[in-house]
Amino acid sequence: MFQRILVANRGEIALRIIRACREMGIQTVAVFSEADRGADYLRLANEAYCIGPAAASNSYLMINRIISAAEVGNVQAIHPGYGFLAENEHFAEVCRSCNIEFIGPPHEAMAKLGDKVTAKEIAKAAKVELVPGSDGLVTSEQEAMAIASKIGYPILIKATAGGGGKGMRVAHNDITLKAGLKQAAMEAEKAFNNAGVYLEKYIENPRHVEVQVLADQHGNVVHLWERDCSTQRRHQKLIEESPAPNFPAKTREELCNAAVRLVKAAKYTNAGTVEFIVDKENKFYFIEVNARIQVEHPVSEQVTGIDLIQQQIRVAAGEVLPFKQKQIPCMGHAIEVRINAEDPDNDFRGCPGKITKLRIPGGHGVRFDSHVYEGYSIPPYYDSMVGKLIVHKPTRTEAIACMLRCLDEMVLEGVKTTIPLLKKVLSHSAFVEGKMDTTFVEQHLMSR
Ligand code: MV4
């Protein structure tokens, strides 16, 4: 097992990883930008090094500085968390070439899955269901129109280097398809240095259901069931839960098994998420793989009892997964809300500033993953998440009641937050009945 790990991240996920390491008897080296100097979680690391100015592009994204800190700190492994360099295959490769283990998948698997067209080829070979669409990249308007006439409009144009909703375009006829192809390719070239685009039938009002997987370096792959992340706004998830409500047991079994087949076919190891969209008939389609630990991992931890960060570290060190699929339960119901410092009266723009008052709710089945405290100043340079409140109860109804109680109990003053919006969502009949899709928040809760 590793004796020392560098945590190449900040905020709540850095704290989450440092805590896991402390419990495992592993020393930690933290890194911080000038904007995070003196942050409270750094005191829980054994050492902490400044890696540059506030802007992430000059600090948390600087491979050379992180590798320098890893050399100075004399670590055997780096945990990238989520965001920043977590899905940068070059970083993973550099780490390993420096004899520092990257706590994540092999860079070859990251590269294959990072390209959506290649990822879909692997999925197809593994008999994982795909949205009808182009067979690979589309290279001409004629080809695109031929595909459209075969599968029918609406069509979604996606960038092969995209993901997370970036660079997508809907087309409703040949005219908008031709225009959309040009624009999408140009945007993709600018944003990702890769103009490749492909087509899919546009699934209207889908649910977003993803499967948590864990794979060791000895060929063992398990899933930790699914999370429903449909409750989102502009591709920002607001609420995640496990299990997915109103989801037939047979479909669920097929979905989780499909995720495991795909991970095996990609020779993927460590923790990962296979993302699907689900249509009104509960048919599911593979969308993409997230080759990292995700923000919403705690809901899967709560229903299975498995510490995902600890398992990431163990499999990266070469250990065999200590459980078989049959030994992974899904107990009760877990819900997570993301509490962001955002101003609902200013288009949910980030709302940095000092937290002048903070009271954290507690009680049976309540978990708060956060690095903030009363008196903490939220810097303006990074994402606006203040913390994640997670509840775990025997049933979904009880989990919703508990979450509403916690949000009522919580006091967070000095900055505006998403708490009022979260309360509205959790009280809405469509959410309570588990009938939400990815358009629910924008359709029902954005009128002002
Ligand atoms: C889709 C889709 C409808 N049809 N693909 C957006 C994020 C990216 N991961 C995939 N996304 C979508 N792909 C087809 N063929 C609708 C979405 C989508 C979405 C997916 C998951 C969560 C939220 C979403 C919000 C809008 C659109």
CSV table of C-alpha atoms and ligand atoms in Angstrom, one decimal:
chain,number,residue,atom,x,y,z
A,1,MET,CA,0.0,0.0,0.0
A,2,PHE,CA,1.1,3.6,-0.6
A,3,GLN,CA,2.6,5.4,2.4
A,4,ARG,CA,2.1,8.9,0.9
A,5,ILE,CA,-0.3,10.4,-1.6
A,6,LEU,CA,-0.6,13.8,-3.2
A,7,VAL,CA,-4.0,15.3,-3.5
A,8,ALA,CA,-4.2,17.3,-6.7
A,9,ASN,CA,-7.3,19.2,-5.9
A,10,ARG,CA,-9.0,21.6,-3.5
A,11,GLY,CA,-12.2,22.1,-1.6
A,12,GLU,CA,-14.5,19.4,-0.4
A,13,ILE,CA,-13.1,16.6,-2.6
A,14,ALA,CA,-9.5,17.3,-1.3
A,15,LEU,CA,-10.9,17.1,2.2
A,16,ARG,CA,-12.8,13.9,1.4
A,17,ILE,CA,-9.6,12.2,0.0
A,18,ILE,CA,-7.4,13.4,2.9
A,19,ARG,CA,-9.9,12.0,5.4
A,20,ALA,CA,-9.9,8.6,3.6
A,21,CYS,CA,-6.1,8.6,3.7
A,22,ARG,CA,-5.9,9.4,7.4
A,23,GLU,CA,-8.3,6.5,8.2
A,24,MET,CA,-6.1,4.2,6.1
A,25,GLY,CA,-2.8,5.3,7.7
A,26,ILE,CA,-1.6,7.0,4.5
A,27,GLN,CA,0.1,10.4,4.8
A,28,THR,CA,-1.0,13.2,2.5
A,29,VAL,CA,0.6,16.0,0.6
A,30,ALA,CA,-1.8,18.8,-0.3
A,31,VAL,CA,-1.4,21.5,-2.9
A,32,PHE,CA,-3.0,25.0,-2.9
A,33,SER,CA,-3.2,28.1,-4.9
A,34,GLU,CA,-2.6,31.6,-3.5
A,35,ALA,CA,-6.4,31.9,-3.2
A,36,ASP,CA,-6.6,28.8,-1.0
A,37,ARG,CA,-3.6,29.7,1.2
A,38,GLY,CA,-4.6,29.0,4.8
A,39,ALA,CA,-7.7,27.0,3.9
A,40,ASP,CA,-8.7,25.0,6.9
A,41,TYR,CA,-8.6,21.5,5.3
A,42,LEU,CA,-4.9,21.9,4.6
A,43,ARG,CA,-4.1,21.4,8.3
A,44,LEU,CA,-5.4,17.8,7.9
A,45,ALA,CA,-2.7,17.1,5.3
A,46,ASN,CA,0.8,16.2,6.5
A,47,GLU,CA,2.4,18.7,4.2
A,48,ALA,CA,1.0,21.4,1.9
A,49,TYR,CA,2.7,23.2,-1.0
A,50,CYS,CA,1.7,26.3,-2.9
A,51,ILE,CA,1.6,25.6,-6.6
A,52,GLY,CA,0.8,29.1,-8.0
A,53,PRO,CA,-1.6,32.0,-8.3
A,54,ALA,CA,-5.4,31.9,-7.9
A,55,ALA,CA,-6.3,31.1,-11.5
A,56,ALA,CA,-6.6,27.4,-11.9
A,57,SER,CA,-4.8,27.5,-15.3
A,58,ASN,CA,-1.7,28.7,-13.4
A,59,SER,CA,-2.0,26.4,-10.4
A,60,TYR,CA,-4.3,23.3,-10.2
A,61,LEU,CA,-4.0,22.7,-14.0
A,62,MET,CA,-0.2,23.0,-14.1
A,63,ILE,CA,1.1,19.5,-14.6
A,64,ASN,CA,4.8,20.6,-14.0
A,65,ARG,CA,4.0,22.2,-10.7
A,66,ILE,CA,2.0,19.3,-9.4
A,67,ILE,CA,4.7,16.8,-10.4
A,68,SER,CA,7.3,19.1,-8.7
A,69,ALA,CA,5.2,19.1,-5.5
A,70,ALA,CA,4.9,15.3,-5.7
A,71,GLU,CA,8.7,14.9,-6.1
A,72,VAL,CA,9.4,17.3,-3.2
A,73,GLY,CA,6.7,15.6,-1.1
A,74,ASN,CA,8.1,12.2,-2.0
A,75,VAL,CA,4.7,10.6,-2.7
A,76,GLN,CA,4.0,7.3,-4.4
A,77,ALA,CA,0.6,8.2,-5.9
A,78,ILE,CA,-1.5,11.2,-6.9
A,79,HIS,CA,-5.3,11.4,-6.4
A,80,PRO,CA,-6.8,13.9,-8.9
A,81,GLY,CA,-10.3,14.2,-7.4
A,82,TYR,CA,-12.8,15.5,-10.0
A,83,GLY,CA,-12.5,18.4,-12.4
A,84,PHE,CA,-9.0,20.0,-13.0
A,85,LEU,CA,-6.7,17.2,-14.3
A,86,ALA,CA,-8.9,14.3,-13.3
A,87,GLU,CA,-9.6,13.3,-16.9
A,88,ASN,CA,-6.4,14.5,-18.6
A,89,GLU,CA,-4.9,11.4,-20.1
A,90,HIS,CA,-1.5,13.3,-20.6
A,91,PHE,CA,-1.4,14.0,-16.9
A,92,ALA,CA,-2.0,10.3,-16.1
A,93,GLU,CA,0.7,9.3,-18.5
A,94,VAL,CA,3.2,11.8,-17.0
A,95,CYS,CA,2.5,10.7,-13.5
A,96,ARG,CA,3.2,7.0,-14.3
A,97,SER,CA,6.3,7.9,-16.4
A,98,CYS,CA,7.6,9.6,-13.3
A,99,ASN,CA,6.9,6.4,-11.3
A,100,ILE,CA,4.1,8.0,-9.5
A,101,GLU,CA,0.8,6.1,-9.6
A,102,PHE,CA,-2.2,8.0,-11.0
A,103,ILE,CA,-5.2,7.0,-8.9
A,104,GLY,CA,-7.5,6.5,-11.9
A,105,PRO,CA,-7.8,4.4,-15.0
A,106,PRO,CA,-4.9,3.6,-17.4
A,107,HIS,CA,-4.3,6.5,-19.8
A,108,GLU,CA,-5.1,4.3,-22.8
A,109,ALA,CA,-8.6,3.6,-21.5
A,110,MET,CA,-9.1,7.3,-20.7
A,111,ALA,CA,-8.1,8.3,-24.2
A,112,LYS,CA,-10.4,5.7,-25.8
A,113,LEU,CA,-13.4,6.7,-23.7
A,114,GLY,CA,-12.6,10.5,-23.9
A,115,ASP,CA,-13.3,10.3,-27.6
A,116,LYS,CA,-17.1,9.7,-27.8
A,117,VAL,CA,-17.1,8.1,-31.2
A,118,THR,CA,-14.4,5.6,-30.0
A,119,ALA,CA,-16.3,5.1,-26.8
A,120,LYS,CA,-19.5,4.2,-28.8
A,121,GLU,CA,-17.6,1.7,-30.9
A,122,ILE,CA,-16.4,-0.1,-27.7
A,123,ALA,CA,-20.0,0.0,-26.4
A,124,LYS,CA,-21.4,-1.4,-29.6
A,125,ALA,CA,-18.8,-4.2,-29.6
A,126,ALA,CA,-19.8,-4.9,-25.9
A,127,LYS,CA,-23.5,-5.1,-27.0
A,128,VAL,CA,-24.4,-2.0,-25.0
A,129,GLU,CA,-27.4,-0.3,-26.5
A,130,LEU,CA,-26.7,3.0,-28.3
A,131,VAL,CA,-29.0,5.8,-29.5
A,132,PRO,CA,-29.6,5.3,-33.3
A,133,GLY,CA,-27.3,7.6,-35.2
A,134,SER,CA,-24.3,7.9,-37.4
A,135,ASP,CA,-21.8,5.1,-37.6
A,136,GLY,CA,-18.8,7.2,-36.4
A,137,LEU,CA,-18.0,10.8,-37.5
A,138,VAL,CA,-20.0,12.5,-40.2
A,139,THR,CA,-17.9,14.0,-42.9
A,140,SER,CA,-20.4,15.6,-45.3
A,141,GLU,CA,-23.8,17.2,-45.5
A,142,GLN,CA,-25.0,14.5,-47.9
A,143,GLU,CA,-24.1,11.8,-45.4
A,144,ALA,CA,-25.8,13.7,-42.6
A,145,MET,CA,-29.0,14.2,-44.5
A,146,ALA,CA,-29.1,10.5,-45.6
A,147,ILE,CA,-28.8,9.5,-41.9
A,148,ALA,CA,-31.5,12.0,-40.9
A,149,SER,CA,-33.9,10.6,-43.5
A,150,LYS,CA,-33.3,7.1,-42.2
A,151,ILE,CA,-33.7,7.8,-38.4
A,152,GLY,CA,-35.9,10.9,-38.6
A,153,TYR,CA,-35.8,14.3,-37.0
A,154,PRO,CA,-35.1,15.7,-34.4
A,155,ILE,CA,-31.4,14.9,-34.6
A,156,LEU,CA,-28.7,15.9,-32.1
A,157,ILE,CA,-25.3,16.9,-33.4
A,158,LYS,CA,-22.5,16.1,-30.8
A,159,ALA,CA,-18.7,16.8,-30.8
A,160,THR,CA,-16.6,13.6,-30.4
A,161,ALA,CA,-14.3,15.5,-28.1
A,162,GLY,CA,-17.2,17.0,-26.2
A,163,GLY,CA,-19.1,15.7,-23.3
A,164,GLY,CA,-21.2,17.0,-20.4
A,165,GLY,CA,-23.5,18.7,-22.9
A,166,LYS,CA,-20.8,20.9,-24.4
A,167,GLY,CA,-21.0,21.6,-28.1
A,168,MET,CA,-24.4,19.9,-28.7
A,169,ARG,CA,-26.9,21.1,-31.3
A,170,VAL,CA,-30.5,20.0,-32.1
A,171,ALA,CA,-31.6,19.9,-35.8
A,172,HIS,CA,-35.3,19.7,-36.8
A,173,ASN,CA,-34.9,19.6,-40.6
A,174,ASP,CA,-32.3,19.5,-43.4
A,175,ILE,CA,-31.7,23.2,-43.3
A,176,THR,CA,-30.9,23.4,-39.6
A,177,LEU,CA,-29.0,20.2,-39.9
A,178,LYS,CA,-26.6,21.7,-42.5
A,179,ALA,CA,-26.2,24.9,-40.6
A,180,GLY,CA,-25.8,23.1,-37.2
A,181,LEU,CA,-23.1,20.8,-38.7
A,182,LYS,CA,-20.9,23.7,-39.7
A,183,GLN,CA,-21.4,25.6,-36.4
A,184,ALA,CA,-20.9,22.5,-34.2
A,185,ALA,CA,-17.7,21.6,-36.1
A,186,MET,CA,-16.4,25.2,-35.8
A,187,GLU,CA,-17.2,25.3,-32.1
A,188,ALA,CA,-15.7,21.9,-31.4
A,189,GLU,CA,-12.5,22.9,-33.3
A,190,LYS,CA,-12.2,26.1,-31.1
A,191,ALA,CA,-13.1,24.4,-27.8
A,192,PHE,CA,-11.4,21.0,-28.1
A,193,ASN,CA,-9.0,21.3,-31.0
A,194,ASN,CA,-11.0,18.6,-32.7
A,195,ALA,CA,-13.7,19.4,-35.2
A,196,GLY,CA,-15.1,15.8,-35.3
A,197,VAL,CA,-18.9,15.6,-34.9
A,198,TYR,CA,-21.4,12.7,-35.0
A,199,LEU,CA,-25.2,12.4,-35.1
A,200,GLU,CA,-27.8,10.8,-32.8
A,201,LYS,CA,-31.5,10.7,-32.8
A,202,TYR,CA,-32.6,13.4,-30.3
A,203,ILE,CA,-34.3,11.7,-27.3
A,204,GLU,CA,-36.8,14.3,-25.9
A,205,ASN,CA,-37.1,14.8,-22.2
A,206,PRO,CA,-34.9,11.9,-21.1
A,207,ARG,CA,-33.9,10.9,-17.6
A,208,HIS,CA,-30.3,10.8,-16.8
A,209,VAL,CA,-29.3,7.5,-15.0
A,210,GLU,CA,-25.7,6.6,-14.5
A,211,VAL,CA,-24.0,3.4,-13.1
A,212,GLN,CA,-21.1,3.5,-10.6
A,213,VAL,CA,-18.5,0.9,-11.4
A,214,LEU,CA,-15.3,-0.2,-9.7
A,215,ALA,CA,-12.7,-2.3,-11.4
A,216,ASP,CA,-9.4,-3.7,-10.1
A,217,GLN,CA,-6.3,-4.6,-12.1
A,218,HIS,CA,-7.0,-8.3,-12.0
A,219,GLY,CA,-10.1,-8.3,-14.2
A,220,ASN,CA,-12.7,-8.0,-11.5
A,221,VAL,CA,-15.4,-5.4,-12.3
A,222,VAL,CA,-18.5,-4.7,-10.1
A,223,HIS,CA,-21.2,-2.1,-10.2
A,224,LEU,CA,-22.6,-0.1,-7.2
A,225,TRP,CA,-26.0,0.3,-8.7
A,226,GLU,CA,-27.3,3.4,-10.4
A,227,ARG,CA,-27.9,7.1,-9.6
A,228,ASP,CA,-30.6,9.2,-11.0
A,229,CYS,CA,-29.2,12.7,-11.8
A,230,SER,CA,-32.2,14.0,-13.8
A,231,THR,CA,-32.8,16.9,-11.5
A,232,GLN,CA,-30.4,19.4,-13.2
A,233,ARG,CA,-30.4,22.8,-14.7
A,234,ARG,CA,-28.3,23.8,-17.7
A,235,HIS,CA,-26.2,20.6,-17.3
A,236,GLN,CA,-25.5,21.4,-13.6
A,237,LYS,CA,-26.8,18.7,-11.4
A,238,LEU,CA,-28.8,19.9,-8.4
A,239,ILE,CA,-30.0,16.6,-6.8
A,240,GLU,CA,-28.7,13.0,-7.2
A,241,GLU,CA,-30.2,9.9,-5.7
A,242,SER,CA,-29.9,6.1,-5.5
A,243,PRO,CA,-31.8,4.0,-6.4
A,244,ALA,CA,-33.5,5.6,-9.4
A,245,PRO,CA,-37.2,6.0,-8.6
A,246,ASN,CA,-39.9,4.3,-10.7
A,247,PHE,CA,-37.3,2.2,-12.5
A,248,PRO,CA,-38.3,-1.4,-13.4
A,249,ALA,CA,-36.2,-4.1,-11.7
A,250,LYS,CA,-35.4,-5.9,-14.9
A,251,THR,CA,-34.3,-2.7,-16.7
A,252,ARG,CA,-32.2,-1.8,-13.8
A,253,GLU,CA,-30.5,-5.2,-13.9
A,254,GLU,CA,-29.8,-4.8,-17.6
A,255,LEU,CA,-28.5,-1.3,-17.2
A,256,CYS,CA,-26.0,-2.2,-14.5
A,257,ASN,CA,-24.9,-5.3,-16.4
A,258,ALA,CA,-24.4,-3.2,-19.6
A,259,ALA,CA,-22.2,-0.8,-17.7
A,260,VAL,CA,-20.0,-3.7,-16.4
A,261,ARG,CA,-19.7,-5.1,-20.0
A,262,LEU,CA,-18.5,-1.8,-21.3
A,263,VAL,CA,-15.9,-1.3,-18.5
A,264,LYS,CA,-14.5,-4.8,-19.2
A,265,ALA,CA,-14.4,-4.1,-22.9
A,266,ALA,CA,-12.5,-0.8,-22.4
A,267,LYS,CA,-10.0,-2.5,-20.1
A,268,TYR,CA,-10.9,0.2,-17.6
A,269,THR,CA,-9.8,0.1,-14.0
A,270,ASN,CA,-10.5,2.1,-10.8
A,271,ALA,CA,-13.8,3.9,-10.2
A,272,GLY,CA,-15.8,5.2,-13.1
A,273,THR,CA,-19.4,6.1,-14.1
A,274,VAL,CA,-21.2,4.9,-17.2
A,275,GLU,CA,-23.8,7.5,-18.2
A,276,PHE,CA,-27.1,6.6,-19.9
A,277,ILE,CA,-30.2,8.5,-21.0
A,278,VAL,CA,-33.6,6.8,-20.4
A,279,ASP,CA,-36.6,7.5,-22.6
A,280,LYS,CA,-40.3,7.5,-21.7
A,281,GLU,CA,-40.6,3.7,-22.4
A,282,ASN,CA,-37.7,3.1,-20.0
A,283,LYS,CA,-35.4,2.2,-22.8
A,284,PHE,CA,-31.8,3.2,-22.0
A,285,TYR,CA,-29.0,4.3,-24.2
A,286,PHE,CA,-25.3,4.7,-23.5
A,287,ILE,CA,-24.1,8.3,-23.6
A,288,GLU,CA,-20.5,8.5,-22.2
A,289,VAL,CA,-18.1,7.3,-19.5
A,290,ASN,CA,-16.9,9.6,-16.8
A,291,ALA,CA,-13.4,8.4,-16.1
A,292,ARG,CA,-13.1,9.8,-12.5
A,293,ILE,CA,-14.7,9.9,-9.1
A,294,GLN,CA,-17.8,12.1,-9.3
A,295,VAL,CA,-19.3,14.8,-7.1
A,296,GLU,CA,-22.3,12.6,-6.4
A,297,HIS,CA,-20.3,9.4,-5.4
A,298,PRO,CA,-21.6,9.6,-1.7
A,299,VAL,CA,-25.1,8.5,-2.6
A,300,SER,CA,-23.7,5.2,-3.9
A,301,GLU,CA,-21.5,4.9,-0.8
A,302,GLN,CA,-24.6,5.3,1.4
A,303,VAL,CA,-26.7,2.6,-0.2
A,304,THR,CA,-23.8,0.1,-0.6
A,305,GLY,CA,-21.8,0.9,2.5
A,306,ILE,CA,-18.6,1.0,0.4
A,307,ASP,CA,-16.0,3.8,0.7
A,308,LEU,CA,-15.3,4.6,-2.9
A,309,ILE,CA,-12.3,6.7,-2.3
A,310,GLN,CA,-10.7,4.0,-0.2
A,311,GLN,CA,-11.4,1.4,-2.9
A,312,GLN,CA,-9.9,3.7,-5.6
A,313,ILE,CA,-6.7,3.9,-3.6
A,314,ARG,CA,-6.7,0.1,-2.9
A,315,VAL,CA,-7.2,-0.9,-6.6
A,316,ALA,CA,-4.6,1.7,-7.7
A,317,ALA,CA,-2.1,0.0,-5.3
A,318,GLY,CA,-2.9,-3.3,-7.0
A,319,GLU,CA,-5.2,-4.9,-4.4
A,320,VAL,CA,-8.0,-7.3,-5.4
A,321,LEU,CA,-11.5,-6.0,-4.9
A,322,PRO,CA,-12.6,-7.4,-1.5
A,323,PHE,CA,-16.2,-8.1,-2.6
A,324,LYS,CA,-18.1,-9.9,-5.4
A,325,GLN,CA,-21.2,-8.4,-7.1
A,326,LYS,CA,-23.5,-10.5,-5.0
A,327,GLN,CA,-22.1,-9.0,-1.8
A,328,ILE,CA,-22.9,-5.4,-2.9
A,329,PRO,CA,-26.3,-4.5,-1.5
A,330,CYS,CA,-28.5,-1.5,-2.3
A,331,MET,CA,-30.0,-0.6,1.0
A,332,GLY,CA,-32.7,2.1,1.5
A,333,HIS,CA,-32.6,5.4,-0.4
A,334,ALA,CA,-29.9,8.1,-0.5
A,335,ILE,CA,-30.4,11.7,-1.8
A,336,GLU,CA,-27.7,14.3,-2.3
A,337,VAL,CA,-28.2,18.0,-2.8
A,338,ARG,CA,-25.5,20.3,-4.0
A,339,ILE,CA,-25.5,23.6,-2.1
A,340,ASN,CA,-24.0,26.2,-4.3
A,341,ALA,CA,-23.2,29.8,-3.5
A,342,GLU,CA,-25.2,31.3,-6.4
A,343,ASP,CA,-27.6,34.2,-6.8
A,344,PRO,CA,-31.0,33.1,-8.1
A,345,ASP,CA,-31.8,36.7,-8.8
A,346,ASN,CA,-28.8,37.0,-11.1
A,347,ASP,CA,-29.2,34.0,-13.3
A,348,PHE,CA,-27.6,31.7,-10.7
A,349,ARG,CA,-24.2,33.4,-11.2
A,350,GLY,CA,-21.6,32.4,-8.6
A,351,CYS,CA,-21.9,34.4,-5.4
A,352,PRO,CA,-18.5,34.4,-3.7
A,353,GLY,CA,-18.0,36.1,-0.3
A,354,LYS,CA,-17.7,35.5,3.4
A,355,ILE,CA,-19.9,33.0,5.2
A,356,THR,CA,-20.9,35.0,8.2
A,357,LYS,CA,-23.0,32.4,9.9
A,358,LEU,CA,-23.2,28.6,9.5
A,359,ARG,CA,-25.2,26.0,11.3
A,360,ILE,CA,-24.9,22.5,9.9
A,361,PRO,CA,-27.8,20.1,10.3
A,362,GLY,CA,-27.3,16.6,11.6
A,363,GLY,CA,-29.2,13.6,12.9
A,364,HIS,CA,-29.7,10.0,11.9
A,365,GLY,CA,-28.6,9.3,8.3
A,366,VAL,CA,-27.3,12.8,7.7
A,367,ARG,CA,-23.9,13.5,6.1
A,368,PHE,CA,-22.4,16.9,5.1
A,369,ASP,CA,-19.3,16.8,2.8
A,370,SER,CA,-17.9,20.3,2.9
A,371,HIS,CA,-14.7,22.2,3.5
A,372,VAL,CA,-16.4,25.5,4.6
A,373,TYR,CA,-16.9,26.9,8.1
A,374,GLU,CA,-18.3,30.0,9.7
A,375,GLY,CA,-16.0,32.9,8.7
A,376,TYR,CA,-14.7,31.2,5.5
A,377,SER,CA,-14.5,33.3,2.4
A,378,ILE,CA,-15.5,31.6,-0.8
A,379,PRO,CA,-13.0,32.6,-3.5
A,380,PRO,CA,-14.4,33.8,-6.8
A,381,TYR,CA,-12.0,31.6,-8.9
A,382,TYR,CA,-13.4,28.2,-8.7
A,383,ASP,CA,-16.8,26.5,-8.9
A,384,SER,CA,-19.5,27.7,-6.5
A,385,MET,CA,-20.2,24.5,-4.6
A,386,VAL,CA,-20.2,25.1,-0.8
A,387,GLY,CA,-21.0,21.5,0.2
A,388,LYS,CA,-23.1,18.4,-0.4
A,389,LEU,CA,-25.8,17.4,2.0
A,390,ILE,CA,-26.5,13.7,1.8
A,391,VAL,CA,-29.3,11.8,3.6
A,392,HIS,CA,-29.8,8.0,3.8
A,393,LYS,CA,-33.2,6.6,5.0
A,394,PRO,CA,-35.1,3.3,4.5
A,395,THR,CA,-37.4,4.8,1.8
A,396,ARG,CA,-37.4,7.7,-0.7
A,397,THR,CA,-40.4,9.3,1.1
A,398,GLU,CA,-38.4,9.4,4.4
A,399,ALA,CA,-35.3,10.6,2.6
A,400,ILE,CA,-37.2,13.6,1.1
A,401,ALA,CA,-38.7,14.5,4.5
A,402,CYS,CA,-35.3,14.3,6.1
A,403,MET,CA,-33.7,16.4,3.4
A,404,LEU,CA,-36.4,19.1,3.8
A,405,ARG,CA,-35.9,19.0,7.6
A,406,CYS,CA,-32.1,19.4,7.1
A,407,LEU,CA,-32.5,22.3,4.7
A,408,ASP,CA,-34.9,24.1,7.1
A,409,GLU,CA,-32.4,23.5,9.9
A,410,MET,CA,-29.4,24.8,8.0
A,411,VAL,CA,-28.3,28.3,8.5
A,412,LEU,CA,-25.9,29.8,5.9
A,413,GLU,CA,-25.6,33.5,5.8
A,414,GLY,CA,-23.4,36.0,4.0
A,415,VAL,CA,-23.8,34.6,0.5
A,416,LYS,CA,-26.9,33.6,-1.5
A,417,THR,CA,-27.3,29.8,-2.1
A,418,THR,CA,-29.3,27.3,-4.0
A,419,ILE,CA,-31.1,26.2,-0.8
A,420,PRO,CA,-34.4,27.9,-1.6
A,421,LEU,CA,-34.5,26.3,-5.1
A,422,LEU,CA,-33.6,22.9,-3.6
A,423,LYS,CA,-36.5,23.2,-1.2
A,424,LYS,CA,-38.9,24.1,-4.0
A,425,VAL,CA,-37.7,21.0,-6.1
A,426,LEU,CA,-38.0,18.6,-3.1
A,427,SER,CA,-41.5,19.8,-2.4
A,428,HIS,CA,-42.7,19.7,-6.0
A,429,SER,CA,-45.3,16.9,-6.8
A,430,ALA,CA,-43.4,15.8,-9.9
A,431,PHE,CA,-40.2,15.2,-7.8
A,432,VAL,CA,-42.1,13.7,-4.9
A,433,GLU,CA,-43.7,11.2,-7.3
A,434,GLY,CA,-40.3,10.5,-8.9
A,435,LYS,CA,-41.6,11.6,-12.3
A,436,MET,CA,-38.8,14.1,-13.0
A,437,ASP,CA,-36.8,14.2,-16.2
A,438,THR,CA,-33.8,16.4,-17.3
A,439,THR,CA,-36.2,19.2,-18.3
A,440,PHE,CA,-38.3,19.3,-15.1
A,441,VAL,CA,-36.5,22.1,-13.2
A,442,GLU,CA,-36.3,24.4,-16.2
A,443,GLN,CA,-40.0,23.7,-17.1
A,444,HIS,CA,-41.6,24.0,-13.7
A,445,LEU,CA,-39.3,26.0,-11.4
A,446,MET,CA,-37.7,28.7,-13.4
A,447,SER,CA,-40.7,31.1,-13.8
A,448,ARG,CA,-40.2,34.3,-11.9
B,1,MV4,C1,-28.6,13.4,-25.4
B,1,MV4,C2,-29.9,13.9,-25.2
B,1,MV4,C3,-30.9,13.6,-26.0
B,1,MV4,N1,-30.7,12.7,-27.0
B,1,MV4,N2,-28.5,12.6,-26.5
B,1,MV4,C4,-26.3,16.2,-22.3
B,1,MV4,C5,-25.1,15.9,-21.5
B,1,MV4,C6,-24.4,14.8,-22.2
B,1,MV4,N3,-23.7,14.0,-21.3
B,1,MV4,C7,-25.4,14.1,-23.0
B,1,MV4,N4,-26.6,15.0,-23.0
B,1,MV4,C8,-27.7,14.6,-23.7
B,1,MV4,N5,-27.6,13.8,-24.7
B,1,MV4,C9,-29.5,12.3,-27.3
B,1,MV4,N6,-29.3,11.5,-28.3
B,1,MV4,C10,-30.1,14.8,-24.1
B,1,MV4,C11,-29.0,15.2,-23.3
B,1,MV4,C12,-29.2,16.1,-22.3
B,1,MV4,C13,-29.0,15.7,-20.9
B,1,MV4,C14,-28.4,14.5,-20.6
B,1,MV4,C15,-28.2,14.2,-19.3
B,1,MV4,C16,-28.4,15.1,-18.3
B,1,MV4,C17,-28.9,16.3,-18.6
B,1,MV4,C18,-29.2,16.6,-19.9
B,1,MV4,C19,-29.8,17.9,-20.2
B,1,MV4,C20,-30.0,18.2,-21.5
B,1,MV4,C21,-29.7,17.3,-22.5
